[in-house]
Amino acid sequence: MTLSRSGPRTLWLPALDGMRFVAASIVFLFHFAYQVPFRDTEVGEWYDRLVGRAGPMQVGFFFVLSGFILTMVAKPGEPLRRFYRRRTAKIYPNHVVAWALAAVTMLALGIPIAARSAIPNLFLIHPWFPPMDITFSMDFVSWSMACEVLFYLCFPLLYKLVGRIRPQRLWWWAAGLAAAMWVVPFVAELLPDRPMFYTIPARHVWFIQMFPPVRALDFVLGMVTARIVLEGKWIRLGLYPALGLLFCGYLLASNVPEPWSFVAATGAPIALVVAAAATADMKGLSSPFRSRPVVRLGELSFAFYLVHWQILNFGHVALGAKRQWSTPVAIALGVAAYVVSWCLAWVLHTLVEVPAMRRFGRSRLLPKPEPAAADATLPVPDAGRPVAIPGSLPTPGPDAG
């Protein structure tokens, strides 16, 4: 099966947007724990155990989802300049505004800004440098955007290579990528073991969780999973059983040594959940992620992701960097920060993201369909082997090794 050259696939996958909302909210809960807001140490320890592996898992979800969706909606023959322009418009305007907001807030709070970290952060190259004060700089979460930049740059080549995998071998490739995630921490052991980042060496954390080429494993796993769905090789695993497997993966992440908890324990279950949710949408099956409010918040999730850390961290600094509160007050402050983050996300999305995407073109799964079209299926692909146009997004071959 090859990808049709007639245009983007007529797919509408609202559950994937809804899942973005859930993932972004879980990241918020994880970063709230970073603020150590609870004066009651028992409550704080319980909360840490509850969400302690949630943040890394959800970032992995975003990476897998990115590879999955880009592959599902790829337009073979599309000029590369158009693809890159659209991806740039998606990331950089929001990032530059979030970076400027962080800079202004840091200056207002008297937090020093170092050029060695601020400049690489602005250009989204900072996670290529091991020191944590560079990787975790300015807008703390932007390191993941730098990973996405590498994914987008490499996507045309990866799309061609993934497209050459024979359909009957796709599951083997997916299993190999998941296995490679378990190997990465062993490779990290070759790096220096000082300085420390909490309980493990800082460079091990950087290599496993933030180094863009390593995190490309998640992205490519998403691409391979998308081809499994497109080729009709999906195993018919339902969404709820897939979510159950992801929950088991989270329990595993909470009980394995820390280097394997960041990515390895949940990589494969995440891919299964994404594919199961997409398949449910394609078949018109019910899903808890398809309600209109949840999907709408999912559309705001990228902006929310960029601003929520600033609200949490800089807000805490403004109230007192090491201040802690009683449990009810801490919860109230967390809820207030959550609401403010969504409000600011709406502003960023409305005034920056939407105009930028409207100006430079937006890759969409499908214009909002009529209700009867919600279970649209894939169009019939072209019959022979399409020939890629030079300077365009390549078309995968149907039977290459």
Short mmCIF file of C-alpha atoms in Angstrom, two decimals:
data_model
loop_
_atom_site.label_atom_id
_atom_site.label_comp_id
_atom_site.label_asym_id
_atom_site.label_seq_id
_atom_site.Cartn_x
_atom_site.Cartn_y
_atom_site.Cartn_z
CA MET A 1 0.00 0.00 0.00
CA THR A 2 1.40 3.37 -0.96
CA LEU A 3 0.39 6.86 -0.06
CA SER A 4 -2.02 8.58 -2.39
CA ARG A 5 -0.64 11.46 -4.40
CA SER A 6 -4.06 13.04 -4.71
CA GLY A 7 -3.75 15.07 -1.52
CA PRO A 8 -4.04 14.63 2.24
CA ARG A 9 -6.00 11.71 3.58
CA THR A 10 -9.58 12.47 4.43
CA LEU A 11 -9.28 11.72 8.11
CA TRP A 12 -10.73 13.50 11.08
CA LEU A 13 -9.24 12.26 14.33
CA PRO A 14 -10.68 14.42 17.12
CA ALA A 15 -9.72 11.98 19.89
CA LEU A 16 -6.06 12.74 19.27
CA ASP A 17 -6.73 16.43 19.96
CA GLY A 18 -8.66 15.47 23.06
CA MET A 19 -5.79 13.33 24.24
CA ARG A 20 -3.49 16.34 23.88
CA PHE A 21 -5.60 18.15 26.46
CA VAL A 22 -5.32 15.24 28.90
CA ALA A 23 -1.57 14.92 28.33
CA ALA A 24 -0.95 18.66 28.82
CA SER A 25 -2.99 18.62 32.03
CA ILE A 26 -0.98 15.69 33.38
CA VAL A 27 2.26 17.54 32.60
CA PHE A 28 0.88 20.46 34.62
CA LEU A 29 0.26 18.16 37.59
CA PHE A 30 3.80 16.83 37.28
CA HIS A 31 5.34 20.30 37.21
CA PHE A 32 3.17 21.40 40.12
CA ALA A 33 5.00 18.76 42.18
CA TYR A 34 8.29 20.43 41.19
CA GLN A 35 7.20 23.51 43.13
CA VAL A 36 7.09 21.49 46.39
CA PRO A 37 4.02 23.48 47.50
CA PHE A 38 2.78 21.25 50.33
CA ARG A 39 3.85 22.07 53.87
CA ASP A 40 2.65 18.63 54.96
CA THR A 41 5.54 16.36 53.98
CA GLU A 42 3.36 13.24 53.92
CA VAL A 43 0.98 14.84 51.43
CA GLY A 44 3.92 16.05 49.35
CA GLU A 45 5.49 12.59 49.26
CA TRP A 46 2.17 10.97 48.34
CA TYR A 47 1.67 13.47 45.52
CA ASP A 48 5.20 12.90 44.24
CA ARG A 49 4.61 9.16 44.10
CA LEU A 50 1.33 9.70 42.26
CA VAL A 51 2.65 11.94 39.46
CA GLY A 52 6.39 11.35 39.66
CA ARG A 53 6.66 9.59 36.28
CA ALA A 54 3.75 11.34 34.56
CA GLY A 55 5.65 14.24 33.00
CA PRO A 56 8.21 12.20 31.04
CA MET A 57 5.47 9.82 29.92
CA GLN A 58 3.35 12.62 28.49
CA VAL A 59 6.28 14.21 26.66
CA GLY A 60 6.85 10.81 25.08
CA PHE A 61 3.17 10.81 24.12
CA PHE A 62 3.59 14.15 22.31
CA PHE A 63 6.64 12.86 20.42
CA VAL A 64 4.95 9.62 19.33
CA LEU A 65 1.78 11.52 18.40
CA SER A 66 3.78 13.97 16.29
CA GLY A 67 5.32 11.20 14.19
CA PHE A 68 1.99 9.40 13.92
CA ILE A 69 -0.03 12.40 12.72
CA LEU A 70 2.59 13.72 10.30
CA THR A 71 2.71 10.31 8.65
CA MET A 72 -1.07 9.95 8.53
CA VAL A 73 -1.59 13.32 6.83
CA ALA A 74 1.58 13.49 4.71
CA LYS A 75 1.11 14.85 1.19
CA PRO A 76 3.50 12.99 -1.13
CA GLY A 77 4.76 15.38 -3.78
CA GLU A 78 4.31 18.42 -1.54
CA PRO A 79 7.22 20.87 -1.98
CA LEU A 80 9.58 20.70 0.95
CA ARG A 81 9.60 24.46 1.32
CA ARG A 82 5.86 24.39 2.00
CA PHE A 83 6.22 21.60 4.55
CA TYR A 84 9.04 23.37 6.38
CA ARG A 85 7.27 26.73 6.25
CA ARG A 86 4.18 25.23 7.87
CA ARG A 87 6.18 23.46 10.59
CA THR A 88 8.16 26.64 11.30
CA ALA A 89 4.96 28.66 11.58
CA LYS A 90 3.58 26.11 14.03
CA ILE A 91 6.49 26.24 16.47
CA TYR A 92 8.50 29.45 16.29
CA PRO A 93 5.96 32.27 16.71
CA ASN A 94 4.58 30.72 19.91
CA HIS A 95 8.08 29.89 21.13
CA VAL A 96 9.44 33.40 20.52
CA VAL A 97 6.53 34.97 22.39
CA ALA A 98 6.91 32.51 25.28
CA TRP A 99 10.66 33.18 25.35
CA ALA A 100 10.08 36.94 25.47
CA LEU A 101 7.49 36.50 28.21
CA ALA A 102 9.98 34.47 30.23
CA ALA A 103 12.69 37.08 29.71
CA VAL A 104 10.47 39.98 30.82
CA THR A 105 9.21 38.05 33.86
CA MET A 106 12.71 37.01 34.89
CA LEU A 107 13.94 40.60 34.68
CA ALA A 108 10.94 41.79 36.69
CA LEU A 109 11.61 39.18 39.41
CA GLY A 110 15.35 39.83 39.45
CA ILE A 111 16.25 36.40 38.07
CA PRO A 112 19.53 36.60 36.13
CA ILE A 113 19.52 35.74 32.42
CA ALA A 114 22.69 34.15 31.07
CA ALA A 115 23.48 34.60 27.38
CA ARG A 116 25.03 31.11 27.25
CA SER A 117 21.59 29.64 27.89
CA ALA A 118 19.17 32.30 26.63
CA ILE A 119 20.54 32.49 23.08
CA PRO A 120 20.59 28.72 22.39
CA ASN A 121 17.10 28.58 23.88
CA LEU A 122 15.82 31.29 21.54
CA PHE A 123 17.06 29.35 18.52
CA LEU A 124 15.86 26.01 19.93
CA ILE A 125 19.24 24.32 19.96
CA HIS A 126 19.70 24.24 23.76
CA PRO A 127 19.10 20.51 24.46
CA TRP A 128 22.04 19.72 22.20
CA PHE A 129 24.24 20.96 25.09
CA PRO A 130 24.56 18.71 28.17
CA PRO A 131 24.71 21.32 30.98
CA MET A 132 21.33 21.42 32.69
CA ASP A 133 21.40 25.19 33.09
CA ILE A 134 21.30 25.40 29.28
CA THR A 135 18.77 22.64 28.66
CA PHE A 136 16.43 23.90 31.41
CA SER A 137 16.59 27.60 30.63
CA MET A 138 14.16 30.46 30.05
CA ASP A 139 10.86 28.72 29.30
CA PHE A 140 11.74 25.45 31.04
CA VAL A 141 9.71 23.14 28.76
CA SER A 142 11.01 24.45 25.45
CA TRP A 143 13.66 21.72 25.22
CA SER A 144 10.96 19.44 23.81
CA MET A 145 10.26 21.99 21.06
CA ALA A 146 13.93 21.76 20.07
CA CYS A 147 13.49 18.00 19.71
CA GLU A 148 10.49 18.61 17.45
CA VAL A 149 12.61 20.88 15.27
CA LEU A 150 15.00 18.00 14.59
CA PHE A 151 12.07 15.66 13.91
CA TYR A 152 10.60 18.08 11.37
CA LEU A 153 13.94 18.63 9.66
CA CYS A 154 14.43 14.89 9.26
CA PHE A 155 10.84 13.96 8.48
CA PRO A 156 11.10 13.88 4.66
CA LEU A 157 14.04 11.46 4.85
CA LEU A 158 12.48 9.41 7.65
CA TYR A 159 9.20 9.29 5.75
CA LYS A 160 10.99 7.80 2.77
CA LEU A 161 12.88 5.26 4.88
CA VAL A 162 9.85 4.21 6.92
CA GLY A 163 7.88 3.91 3.69
CA ARG A 164 10.36 1.32 2.43
CA ILE A 165 9.58 -1.09 5.24
CA ARG A 166 7.60 -4.04 3.96
CA PRO A 167 4.14 -4.18 5.53
CA GLN A 168 4.72 -7.62 7.02
CA ARG A 169 7.80 -6.28 8.83
CA LEU A 170 6.25 -3.17 10.35
CA TRP A 171 5.47 -4.77 13.72
CA TRP A 172 9.03 -6.06 13.95
CA TRP A 173 10.34 -2.55 13.38
CA ALA A 174 7.99 -1.16 16.01
CA ALA A 175 9.19 -3.79 18.48
CA GLY A 176 12.80 -2.98 17.63
CA LEU A 177 12.30 0.73 18.28
CA ALA A 178 10.62 -0.02 21.61
CA ALA A 179 13.50 -2.33 22.52
CA ALA A 180 16.02 0.37 21.59
CA MET A 181 14.46 2.61 24.24
CA TRP A 182 15.46 0.02 26.84
CA VAL A 183 19.03 0.01 25.51
CA VAL A 184 19.50 3.80 25.69
CA PRO A 185 20.11 3.91 29.48
CA PHE A 186 22.91 1.36 29.08
CA VAL A 187 24.54 3.65 26.50
CA ALA A 188 24.11 6.58 28.90
CA GLU A 189 26.31 4.72 31.39
CA LEU A 190 29.27 5.57 29.15
CA LEU A 191 28.83 9.28 29.98
CA PRO A 192 30.40 11.02 33.01
CA ASP A 193 28.65 10.36 36.32
CA ARG A 194 29.13 13.88 37.68
CA PRO A 195 27.47 16.26 38.34
CA MET A 196 24.33 14.72 39.79
CA PHE A 197 20.73 15.63 38.93
CA TYR A 198 18.80 14.69 42.04
CA THR A 199 19.54 10.95 42.34
CA ILE A 200 21.22 10.14 38.99
CA PRO A 201 23.99 11.72 36.90
CA ALA A 202 22.86 14.84 35.06
CA ARG A 203 24.31 13.79 31.71
CA HIS A 204 22.50 10.47 31.91
CA VAL A 205 19.20 12.33 32.33
CA TRP A 206 20.09 14.65 29.46
CA PHE A 207 21.03 11.82 27.11
CA ILE A 208 18.03 9.63 27.90
CA GLN A 209 15.34 12.27 28.10
CA MET A 210 16.42 15.46 26.32
CA PHE A 211 19.01 14.66 23.63
CA PRO A 212 17.10 15.18 20.34
CA PRO A 213 18.61 12.27 18.31
CA VAL A 214 17.74 9.82 21.10
CA ARG A 215 14.18 11.14 21.43
CA ALA A 216 13.78 10.61 17.69
CA LEU A 217 13.11 6.97 18.63
CA ASP A 218 9.69 8.07 19.94
CA PHE A 219 8.96 10.05 16.79
CA VAL A 220 9.92 7.22 14.44
CA LEU A 221 7.89 4.76 16.53
CA GLY A 222 4.90 7.01 15.90
CA MET A 223 5.63 6.98 12.18
CA VAL A 224 5.90 3.20 12.04
CA THR A 225 2.69 2.84 14.06
CA ALA A 226 0.91 5.11 11.58
CA ARG A 227 2.01 2.87 8.71
CA ILE A 228 0.74 -0.16 10.62
CA VAL A 229 -2.68 1.48 10.72
CA LEU A 230 -2.53 2.62 7.09
CA GLU A 231 -1.48 -0.80 5.87
CA GLY A 232 -4.36 -2.51 7.64
CA LYS A 233 -1.96 -4.37 9.96
CA TRP A 234 -3.49 -3.10 13.19
CA ILE A 235 -4.23 -5.86 15.67
CA ARG A 236 -7.69 -4.49 16.55
CA LEU A 237 -6.67 -3.62 20.07
CA GLY A 238 -9.45 -1.45 21.49
CA LEU A 239 -8.87 1.96 23.06
CA TYR A 240 -9.76 0.91 26.60
CA PRO A 241 -7.51 -2.19 26.62
CA ALA A 242 -4.73 0.01 25.19
CA LEU A 243 -5.25 2.52 28.00
CA GLY A 244 -5.05 -0.38 30.43
CA LEU A 245 -1.68 -1.35 28.98
CA LEU A 246 -0.52 2.25 29.32
CA PHE A 247 -1.55 2.23 32.97
CA CYS A 248 0.48 -0.96 33.43
CA GLY A 249 3.40 0.79 31.73
CA TYR A 250 3.09 3.66 34.18
CA LEU A 251 3.11 1.24 37.11
CA LEU A 252 6.21 -0.37 35.62
CA ALA A 253 7.84 3.06 35.24
CA SER A 254 7.16 3.68 38.93
CA ASN A 255 8.96 0.50 39.94
CA VAL A 256 11.96 0.13 37.61
CA PRO A 257 15.30 1.92 38.16
CA GLU A 258 14.99 5.59 37.31
CA PRO A 259 16.91 5.66 33.99
CA TRP A 260 14.39 3.20 32.51
CA SER A 261 11.40 5.03 33.94
CA PHE A 262 11.78 8.14 31.77
CA VAL A 263 11.02 6.65 28.36
CA ALA A 264 11.49 2.89 28.06
CA ALA A 265 8.67 1.62 30.28
CA THR A 266 5.92 3.58 28.54
CA GLY A 267 7.14 3.98 24.93
CA ALA A 268 5.36 0.96 23.44
CA PRO A 269 2.06 1.42 25.36
CA ILE A 270 1.90 5.06 24.23
CA ALA A 271 2.15 4.01 20.59
CA LEU A 272 -0.61 1.44 21.11
CA VAL A 273 -2.92 4.04 22.69
CA VAL A 274 -2.36 6.54 19.87
CA ALA A 275 -3.09 3.94 17.19
CA ALA A 276 -6.12 2.59 19.07
CA ALA A 277 -7.58 6.09 19.50
CA ALA A 278 -7.05 6.91 15.83
CA THR A 279 -8.60 3.62 14.76
CA ALA A 280 -11.61 4.21 16.99
CA ASP A 281 -12.12 7.60 15.34
CA MET A 282 -11.80 6.14 11.86
CA LYS A 283 -14.50 3.59 12.72
CA GLY A 284 -16.74 6.13 14.41
CA LEU A 285 -16.52 4.35 17.77
CA SER A 286 -17.17 6.10 21.04
CA SER A 287 -14.25 7.68 22.86
CA PRO A 288 -13.93 9.75 26.05
CA PHE A 289 -11.64 12.15 24.20
CA ARG A 290 -14.06 13.22 21.45
CA SER A 291 -16.35 15.65 23.29
CA ARG A 292 -16.30 19.16 21.86
CA PRO A 293 -14.91 20.94 24.98
CA VAL A 294 -12.12 18.38 25.34
CA VAL A 295 -11.20 18.65 21.65
CA ARG A 296 -11.24 22.45 21.85
CA LEU A 297 -8.92 22.44 24.85
CA GLY A 298 -6.71 20.01 22.97
CA GLU A 299 -6.36 22.61 20.23
CA LEU A 300 -5.04 25.03 22.87
CA SER A 301 -2.70 22.46 24.40
CA PHE A 302 0.46 23.54 22.57
CA ALA A 303 0.10 27.10 23.84
CA PHE A 304 -0.83 25.78 27.30
CA TYR A 305 2.28 23.61 27.35
CA LEU A 306 4.48 26.63 26.63
CA VAL A 307 3.04 28.90 29.31
CA HIS A 308 2.07 26.64 32.20
CA TRP A 309 5.59 26.28 33.64
CA GLN A 310 6.03 30.03 33.70
CA ILE A 311 2.77 30.48 35.62
CA LEU A 312 3.77 27.78 38.10
CA ASN A 313 7.44 28.63 38.58
CA PHE A 314 7.49 32.40 38.27
CA GLY A 315 4.25 32.63 40.22
CA HIS A 316 5.88 30.66 43.03
CA VAL A 317 8.92 32.94 42.95
CA ALA A 318 6.66 35.99 43.14
CA LEU A 319 4.89 34.56 46.21
CA GLY A 320 8.13 33.36 47.79
CA ALA A 321 10.52 30.97 46.09
CA LYS A 322 10.68 28.48 48.98
CA ARG A 323 7.30 29.16 50.45
CA GLN A 324 4.98 26.25 51.25
CA TRP A 325 1.30 26.19 52.18
CA SER A 326 -1.27 24.10 53.95
CA THR A 327 -2.84 21.43 51.77
CA PRO A 328 -6.10 23.30 51.01
CA VAL A 329 -4.25 26.51 50.16
CA ALA A 330 -1.70 24.67 47.99
CA ILE A 331 -4.51 22.95 46.08
CA ALA A 332 -6.32 26.26 45.62
CA LEU A 333 -3.18 27.90 44.27
CA GLY A 334 -2.65 24.96 41.91
CA VAL A 335 -6.19 25.23 40.58
CA ALA A 336 -5.76 29.00 40.12
CA ALA A 337 -2.51 28.46 38.22
CA TYR A 338 -4.20 25.85 36.03
CA VAL A 339 -7.05 28.20 35.12
CA VAL A 340 -4.72 31.14 34.49
CA SER A 341 -2.54 28.92 32.28
CA TRP A 342 -5.50 27.99 30.09
CA CYS A 343 -6.58 31.63 29.84
CA LEU A 344 -3.10 32.70 28.80
CA ALA A 345 -2.95 29.75 26.39
CA TRP A 346 -6.16 30.96 24.75
CA VAL A 347 -4.62 34.41 24.28
CA LEU A 348 -1.41 32.97 22.80
CA HIS A 349 -3.33 30.59 20.55
CA THR A 350 -5.75 33.27 19.34
CA LEU A 351 -3.32 36.15 18.84
CA VAL A 352 -0.20 34.29 17.73
CA GLU A 353 -0.67 30.66 16.73
CA VAL A 354 -3.84 30.94 14.65
CA PRO A 355 -2.74 34.04 12.69
CA ALA A 356 0.67 32.46 11.99
CA MET A 357 -0.88 29.23 10.74
CA ARG A 358 -3.49 31.10 8.72
CA ARG A 359 -0.75 33.18 7.10
CA PHE A 360 1.60 30.32 6.22
CA GLY A 361 -0.87 27.47 5.79
CA ARG A 362 -1.84 24.78 8.24
CA SER A 363 -1.61 21.04 7.78
CA ARG A 364 -4.98 19.79 8.93
CA LEU A 365 -6.36 16.30 9.24
CA LEU A 366 -9.59 17.49 7.68
CA PRO A 367 -11.86 20.50 7.74
CA LYS A 368 -14.53 19.84 10.37
CA PRO A 369 -16.78 17.30 8.62
CA GLU A 370 -20.50 16.86 8.67
CA PRO A 371 -21.53 14.38 11.39
CA ALA A 372 -22.06 11.62 8.83
CA ALA A 373 -18.44 11.89 7.70
CA ALA A 374 -16.95 11.34 11.14
CA ASP A 375 -16.23 7.70 10.34
CA ALA A 376 -14.60 8.38 6.98
CA THR A 377 -12.21 5.71 5.81
CA LEU A 378 -8.93 5.95 3.97
CA PRO A 379 -9.16 6.62 0.22
CA VAL A 380 -7.99 3.93 -2.14
CA PRO A 381 -4.28 4.47 -2.82
CA ASP A 382 -2.71 4.70 -6.22
CA ALA A 383 -1.92 1.34 -7.79
CA GLY A 384 1.73 1.42 -8.92
CA ARG A 385 4.89 2.85 -7.43
CA PRO A 386 4.70 6.66 -7.45
CA VAL A 387 7.84 8.59 -8.30
CA ALA A 388 8.94 11.27 -5.84
CA ILE A 389 9.27 14.78 -7.23
CA PRO A 390 12.76 16.29 -6.66
CA GLY A 391 12.60 18.82 -3.85
CA SER A 392 9.32 17.42 -2.60
CA LEU A 393 8.13 15.18 0.19
CA PRO A 394 9.02 11.65 -0.97
CA THR A 395 6.55 8.89 -1.53
CA PRO A 396 7.26 5.59 0.26
CA GLY A 397 7.66 2.53 -1.91
CA PRO A 398 5.15 -0.30 -1.46
CA ASP A 399 7.48 -3.25 -1.18
CA ALA A 400 11.01 -2.08 -0.47
CA GLY A 401 12.98 -3.89 2.18
#
